[in-house]
Amino acid sequence: MVNLDKEKSLHELMIRLGVREEDIEEKFIRSQGPGGMNVNKVSTCVYLRHLPTGIEVKCQQERSQAQNRFLARRILLSKIESSILGRLSAERMRIEKIRRQKRRRSRRAKLKILEAKRRHSQKKSLRTRVRQGEDQ
């Protein structure tokens, strides 16, 4: 069986992420691989699907169905959390980029830009064609 503290922390994470038990579709499948007669008799593999996001998880790490249910829920919640945080961080980065673009330049930065423009205009003025015959 799963430790009660771990079960409690998993439940708190579900509440924090806004995941309800009704939103999770759960199926039990026969496991494959080593495990002896237990694998052949008992459906220990757990399949979870979060209906709002469509995220699917299959877990058959342990021989116990209860442990696999716990592990599958933990994996599902970590995937949901990463998708939510990924979306939030992308939105945060977009907002920060707009903020940087709108921010006023400092006086020193303005002077630097104006100086560079002056130098460039001087270079261009030196490229003009010299007219002959005007000096006479």
JSON list of C-alpha atoms in Angstrom, two decimals:
[
{"chain": "A", "resi": 1, "resn": "MET", "atom": "CA", "xyz": [0.00, 0.00, 0.00]},
{"chain": "A", "resi": 2, "resn": "VAL", "atom": "CA", "xyz": [0.95, 3.65, -0.39]},
{"chain": "A", "resi": 3, "resn": "ASN", "atom": "CA", "xyz": [2.01, 5.80, 2.57]},
{"chain": "A", "resi": 4, "resn": "LEU", "atom": "CA", "xyz": [-0.78, 8.11, 3.84]},
{"chain": "A", "resi": 5, "resn": "ASP", "atom": "CA", "xyz": [1.53, 11.15, 3.80]},
{"chain": "A", "resi": 6, "resn": "LYS", "atom": "CA", "xyz": [2.33, 10.56, 0.14]},
{"chain": "A", "resi": 7, "resn": "GLU", "atom": "CA", "xyz": [-1.37, 10.11, -0.61]},
{"chain": "A", "resi": 8, "resn": "LYS", "atom": "CA", "xyz": [-2.16, 13.36, 1.19]},
{"chain": "A", "resi": 9, "resn": "SER", "atom": "CA", "xyz": [0.52, 15.32, -0.66]},
{"chain": "A", "resi": 10, "resn": "LEU", "atom": "CA", "xyz": [-0.76, 13.94, -3.97]},
{"chain": "A", "resi": 11, "resn": "HIS", "atom": "CA", "xyz": [-4.29, 15.06, -3.09]},
{"chain": "A", "resi": 12, "resn": "GLU", "atom": "CA", "xyz": [-3.01, 18.55, -2.17]},
{"chain": "A", "resi": 13, "resn": "LEU", "atom": "CA", "xyz": [-1.19, 18.78, -5.52]},
{"chain": "A", "resi": 14, "resn": "MET", "atom": "CA", "xyz": [-4.42, 17.84, -7.31]},
{"chain": "A", "resi": 15, "resn": "ILE", "atom": "CA", "xyz": [-6.26, 20.61, -5.50]},
{"chain": "A", "resi": 16, "resn": "ARG", "atom": "CA", "xyz": [-3.50, 23.14, -6.25]},
{"chain": "A", "resi": 17, "resn": "LEU", "atom": "CA", "xyz": [-3.55, 22.29, -9.97]},
{"chain": "A", "resi": 18, "resn": "GLY", "atom": "CA", "xyz": [-7.35, 22.21, -10.10]},
{"chain": "A", "resi": 19, "resn": "VAL", "atom": "CA", "xyz": [-7.55, 18.56, -11.18]},
{"chain": "A", "resi": 20, "resn": "ARG", "atom": "CA", "xyz": [-10.67, 16.72, -10.03]},
{"chain": "A", "resi": 21, "resn": "GLU", "atom": "CA", "xyz": [-11.14, 12.96, -9.78]},
{"chain": "A", "resi": 22, "resn": "GLU", "atom": "CA", "xyz": [-14.15, 13.27, -12.11]},
{"chain": "A", "resi": 23, "resn": "ASP", "atom": "CA", "xyz": [-11.85, 14.64, -14.85]},
{"chain": "A", "resi": 24, "resn": "ILE", "atom": "CA", "xyz": [-9.67, 11.51, -14.78]},
{"chain": "A", "resi": 25, "resn": "GLU", "atom": "CA", "xyz": [-10.65, 8.42, -16.76]},
{"chain": "A", "resi": 26, "resn": "GLU", "atom": "CA", "xyz": [-9.12, 5.30, -15.24]},
{"chain": "A", "resi": 27, "resn": "LYS", "atom": "CA", "xyz": [-8.72, 1.83, -16.77]},
{"chain": "A", "resi": 28, "resn": "PHE", "atom": "CA", "xyz": [-6.93, -1.28, -15.60]},
{"chain": "A", "resi": 29, "resn": "ILE", "atom": "CA", "xyz": [-5.07, -3.43, -18.10]},
{"chain": "A", "resi": 30, "resn": "ARG", "atom": "CA", "xyz": [-3.15, -6.66, -17.79]},
{"chain": "A", "resi": 31, "resn": "SER", "atom": "CA", "xyz": [0.55, -5.95, -17.42]},
{"chain": "A", "resi": 32, "resn": "GLN", "atom": "CA", "xyz": [3.26, -7.43, -19.62]},
{"chain": "A", "resi": 33, "resn": "GLY", "atom": "CA", "xyz": [6.71, -8.71, -18.84]},
{"chain": "A", "resi": 34, "resn": "PRO", "atom": "CA", "xyz": [8.15, -10.34, -15.73]},
{"chain": "A", "resi": 35, "resn": "GLY", "atom": "CA", "xyz": [6.01, -10.85, -12.65]},
{"chain": "A", "resi": 36, "resn": "GLY", "atom": "CA", "xyz": [5.00, -14.47, -12.70]},
{"chain": "A", "resi": 37, "resn": "MET", "atom": "CA", "xyz": [1.41, -15.59, -12.32]},
{"chain": "A", "resi": 38, "resn": "ASN", "atom": "CA", "xyz": [0.45, -12.26, -10.72]},
{"chain": "A", "resi": 39, "resn": "VAL", "atom": "CA", "xyz": [0.89, -10.54, -14.08]},
{"chain": "A", "resi": 40, "resn": "ASN", "atom": "CA", "xyz": [-1.19, -13.16, -15.86]},
{"chain": "A", "resi": 41, "resn": "LYS", "atom": "CA", "xyz": [-4.08, -13.09, -13.37]},
{"chain": "A", "resi": 42, "resn": "VAL", "atom": "CA", "xyz": [-4.42, -9.51, -12.13]},
{"chain": "A", "resi": 43, "resn": "SER", "atom": "CA", "xyz": [-4.83, -6.29, -14.14]},
{"chain": "A", "resi": 44, "resn": "THR", "atom": "CA", "xyz": [-2.09, -4.27, -12.47]},
{"chain": "A", "resi": 45, "resn": "CYS", "atom": "CA", "xyz": [-1.29, -1.85, -15.30]},
{"chain": "A", "resi": 46, "resn": "VAL", "atom": "CA", "xyz": [-3.07, 1.49, -14.78]},
{"chain": "A", "resi": 47, "resn": "TYR", "atom": "CA", "xyz": [-4.13, 3.76, -17.65]},
{"chain": "A", "resi": 48, "resn": "LEU", "atom": "CA", "xyz": [-5.15, 7.34, -16.81]},
{"chain": "A", "resi": 49, "resn": "ARG", "atom": "CA", "xyz": [-6.49, 10.02, -19.12]},
{"chain": "A", "resi": 50, "resn": "HIS", "atom": "CA", "xyz": [-7.13, 13.62, -18.08]},
{"chain": "A", "resi": 51, "resn": "LEU", "atom": "CA", "xyz": [-10.24, 14.56, -20.06]},
{"chain": "A", "resi": 52, "resn": "PRO", "atom": "CA", "xyz": [-9.83, 18.40, -20.22]},
{"chain": "A", "resi": 53, "resn": "THR", "atom": "CA", "xyz": [-6.22, 18.31, -21.44]},
{"chain": "A", "resi": 54, "resn": "GLY", "atom": "CA", "xyz": [-6.17, 14.91, -23.16]},
{"chain": "A", "resi": 55, "resn": "ILE", "atom": "CA", "xyz": [-2.94, 13.87, -21.41]},
{"chain": "A", "resi": 56, "resn": "GLU", "atom": "CA", "xyz": [-2.59, 10.08, -21.14]},
{"chain": "A", "resi": 57, "resn": "VAL", "atom": "CA", "xyz": [-0.42, 8.03, -18.78]},
{"chain": "A", "resi": 58, "resn": "LYS", "atom": "CA", "xyz": [0.17, 4.28, -18.50]},
{"chain": "A", "resi": 59, "resn": "CYS", "atom": "CA", "xyz": [2.01, 2.82, -15.51]},
{"chain": "A", "resi": 60, "resn": "GLN", "atom": "CA", "xyz": [3.08, -0.78, -14.82]},
{"chain": "A", "resi": 61, "resn": "GLN", "atom": "CA", "xyz": [6.23, -0.22, -12.76]},
{"chain": "A", "resi": 62, "resn": "GLU", "atom": "CA", "xyz": [5.13, -2.21, -9.70]},
{"chain": "A", "resi": 63, "resn": "ARG", "atom": "CA", "xyz": [3.35, -5.52, -9.19]},
{"chain": "A", "resi": 64, "resn": "SER", "atom": "CA", "xyz": [0.71, -3.87, -7.02]},
{"chain": "A", "resi": 65, "resn": "GLN", "atom": "CA", "xyz": [-2.26, -2.14, -8.61]},
{"chain": "A", "resi": 66, "resn": "ALA", "atom": "CA", "xyz": [-2.51, 0.36, -5.73]},
{"chain": "A", "resi": 67, "resn": "GLN", "atom": "CA", "xyz": [1.10, 1.44, -6.14]},
{"chain": "A", "resi": 68, "resn": "ASN", "atom": "CA", "xyz": [0.67, 1.75, -9.90]},
{"chain": "A", "resi": 69, "resn": "ARG", "atom": "CA", "xyz": [-2.45, 3.89, -9.39]},
{"chain": "A", "resi": 70, "resn": "PHE", "atom": "CA", "xyz": [-0.48, 6.24, -7.13]},
{"chain": "A", "resi": 71, "resn": "LEU", "atom": "CA", "xyz": [2.52, 6.41, -9.49]},
{"chain": "A", "resi": 72, "resn": "ALA", "atom": "CA", "xyz": [0.30, 6.98, -12.53]},
{"chain": "A", "resi": 73, "resn": "ARG", "atom": "CA", "xyz": [-1.49, 9.85, -10.80]},
{"chain": "A", "resi": 74, "resn": "ARG", "atom": "CA", "xyz": [1.83, 11.40, -9.79]},
{"chain": "A", "resi": 75, "resn": "ILE", "atom": "CA", "xyz": [3.14, 11.17, -13.37]},
{"chain": "A", "resi": 76, "resn": "LEU", "atom": "CA", "xyz": [-0.11, 12.60, -14.74]},
{"chain": "A", "resi": 77, "resn": "LEU", "atom": "CA", "xyz": [-0.02, 15.55, -12.35]},
{"chain": "A", "resi": 78, "resn": "SER", "atom": "CA", "xyz": [3.61, 16.32, -13.18]},
{"chain": "A", "resi": 79, "resn": "LYS", "atom": "CA", "xyz": [2.74, 16.38, -16.89]},
{"chain": "A", "resi": 80, "resn": "ILE", "atom": "CA", "xyz": [-0.24, 18.66, -16.28]},
{"chain": "A", "resi": 81, "resn": "GLU", "atom": "CA", "xyz": [1.88, 20.95, -14.11]},
{"chain": "A", "resi": 82, "resn": "SER", "atom": "CA", "xyz": [4.64, 21.21, -16.72]},
{"chain": "A", "resi": 83, "resn": "SER", "atom": "CA", "xyz": [2.12, 22.03, -19.45]},
{"chain": "A", "resi": 84, "resn": "ILE", "atom": "CA", "xyz": [0.51, 24.75, -17.29]},
{"chain": "A", "resi": 85, "resn": "LEU", "atom": "CA", "xyz": [3.84, 26.25, -16.21]},
{"chain": "A", "resi": 86, "resn": "GLY", "atom": "CA", "xyz": [5.15, 26.09, -19.76]},
{"chain": "A", "resi": 87, "resn": "ARG", "atom": "CA", "xyz": [2.19, 28.10, -20.99]},
{"chain": "A", "resi": 88, "resn": "LEU", "atom": "CA", "xyz": [2.52, 30.60, -18.16]},
{"chain": "A", "resi": 89, "resn": "SER", "atom": "CA", "xyz": [6.24, 31.11, -18.66]},
{"chain": "A", "resi": 90, "resn": "ALA", "atom": "CA", "xyz": [5.77, 31.69, -22.40]},
{"chain": "A", "resi": 91, "resn": "GLU", "atom": "CA", "xyz": [3.12, 34.31, -21.63]},
{"chain": "A", "resi": 92, "resn": "ARG", "atom": "CA", "xyz": [5.38, 35.90, -19.02]},
{"chain": "A", "resi": 93, "resn": "MET", "atom": "CA", "xyz": [8.27, 36.06, -21.51]},
{"chain": "A", "resi": 94, "resn": "ARG", "atom": "CA", "xyz": [6.02, 37.73, -24.12]},
{"chain": "A", "resi": 95, "resn": "ILE", "atom": "CA", "xyz": [4.86, 40.36, -21.62]},
{"chain": "A", "resi": 96, "resn": "GLU", "atom": "CA", "xyz": [8.44, 41.02, -20.49]},
{"chain": "A", "resi": 97, "resn": "LYS", "atom": "CA", "xyz": [9.56, 41.49, -24.11]},
{"chain": "A", "resi": 98, "resn": "ILE", "atom": "CA", "xyz": [6.82, 44.08, -24.71]},
{"chain": "A", "resi": 99, "resn": "ARG", "atom": "CA", "xyz": [7.79, 45.85, -21.48]},
{"chain": "A", "resi": 100, "resn": "ARG", "atom": "CA", "xyz": [11.44, 46.03, -22.60]},
{"chain": "A", "resi": 101, "resn": "GLN", "atom": "CA", "xyz": [10.41, 47.42, -26.00]},
{"chain": "A", "resi": 102, "resn": "LYS", "atom": "CA", "xyz": [8.26, 50.15, -24.44]},
{"chain": "A", "resi": 103, "resn": "ARG", "atom": "CA", "xyz": [10.76, 51.14, -21.77]},
{"chain": "A", "resi": 104, "resn": "ARG", "atom": "CA", "xyz": [12.31, 54.61, -22.17]},
{"chain": "A", "resi": 105, "resn": "ARG", "atom": "CA", "xyz": [15.99, 54.79, -22.90]},
{"chain": "A", "resi": 106, "resn": "SER", "atom": "CA", "xyz": [18.33, 56.35, -20.40]},
{"chain": "A", "resi": 107, "resn": "ARG", "atom": "CA", "xyz": [19.96, 59.71, -21.17]},
{"chain": "A", "resi": 108, "resn": "ARG", "atom": "CA", "xyz": [23.33, 58.01, -21.63]},
{"chain": "A", "resi": 109, "resn": "ALA", "atom": "CA", "xyz": [21.89, 55.53, -24.15]},
{"chain": "A", "resi": 110, "resn": "LYS", "atom": "CA", "xyz": [20.25, 58.37, -26.10]},
{"chain": "A", "resi": 111, "resn": "LEU", "atom": "CA", "xyz": [23.53, 60.30, -26.24]},
{"chain": "A", "resi": 112, "resn": "LYS", "atom": "CA", "xyz": [25.35, 57.20, -27.44]},
{"chain": "A", "resi": 113, "resn": "ILE", "atom": "CA", "xyz": [22.84, 56.67, -30.26]},
{"chain": "A", "resi": 114, "resn": "LEU", "atom": "CA", "xyz": [22.96, 60.32, -31.31]},
{"chain": "A", "resi": 115, "resn": "GLU", "atom": "CA", "xyz": [26.77, 60.28, -31.35]},
{"chain": "A", "resi": 116, "resn": "ALA", "atom": "CA", "xyz": [26.75, 57.21, -33.58]},
{"chain": "A", "resi": 117, "resn": "LYS", "atom": "CA", "xyz": [24.31, 58.97, -35.94]},
{"chain": "A", "resi": 118, "resn": "ARG", "atom": "CA", "xyz": [26.59, 62.05, -36.11]},
{"chain": "A", "resi": 119, "resn": "ARG", "atom": "CA", "xyz": [29.62, 59.93, -36.93]},
{"chain": "A", "resi": 120, "resn": "HIS", "atom": "CA", "xyz": [27.70, 58.12, -39.66]},
{"chain": "A", "resi": 121, "resn": "SER", "atom": "CA", "xyz": [26.48, 61.38, -41.22]},
{"chain": "A", "resi": 122, "resn": "GLN", "atom": "CA", "xyz": [30.06, 62.75, -41.21]},
{"chain": "A", "resi": 123, "resn": "LYS", "atom": "CA", "xyz": [31.26, 59.63, -43.04]},
{"chain": "A", "resi": 124, "resn": "LYS", "atom": "CA", "xyz": [28.53, 60.07, -45.62]},
{"chain": "A", "resi": 125, "resn": "SER", "atom": "CA", "xyz": [29.33, 63.75, -46.10]},
{"chain": "A", "resi": 126, "resn": "LEU", "atom": "CA", "xyz": [32.94, 62.82, -46.91]},
{"chain": "A", "resi": 127, "resn": "ARG", "atom": "CA", "xyz": [31.69, 60.62, -49.75]},
{"chain": "A", "resi": 128, "resn": "THR", "atom": "CA", "xyz": [30.18, 63.53, -51.69]},
{"chain": "A", "resi": 129, "resn": "ARG", "atom": "CA", "xyz": [31.68, 64.36, -55.05]},
{"chain": "A", "resi": 130, "resn": "VAL", "atom": "CA", "xyz": [34.11, 67.28, -55.16]},
{"chain": "A", "resi": 131, "resn": "ARG", "atom": "CA", "xyz": [33.12, 69.84, -57.81]},
{"chain": "A", "resi": 132, "resn": "GLN", "atom": "CA", "xyz": [35.86, 71.38, -59.86]},
{"chain": "A", "resi": 133, "resn": "GLY", "atom": "CA", "xyz": [35.74, 74.91, -61.14]},
{"chain": "A", "resi": 134, "resn": "GLU", "atom": "CA", "xyz": [33.91, 76.49, -58.24]},
{"chain": "A", "resi": 135, "resn": "ASP", "atom": "CA", "xyz": [37.11, 77.56, -56.48]},
{"chain": "A", "resi": 136, "resn": "GLN", "atom": "CA", "xyz": [38.13, 79.88, -59.37]}
]
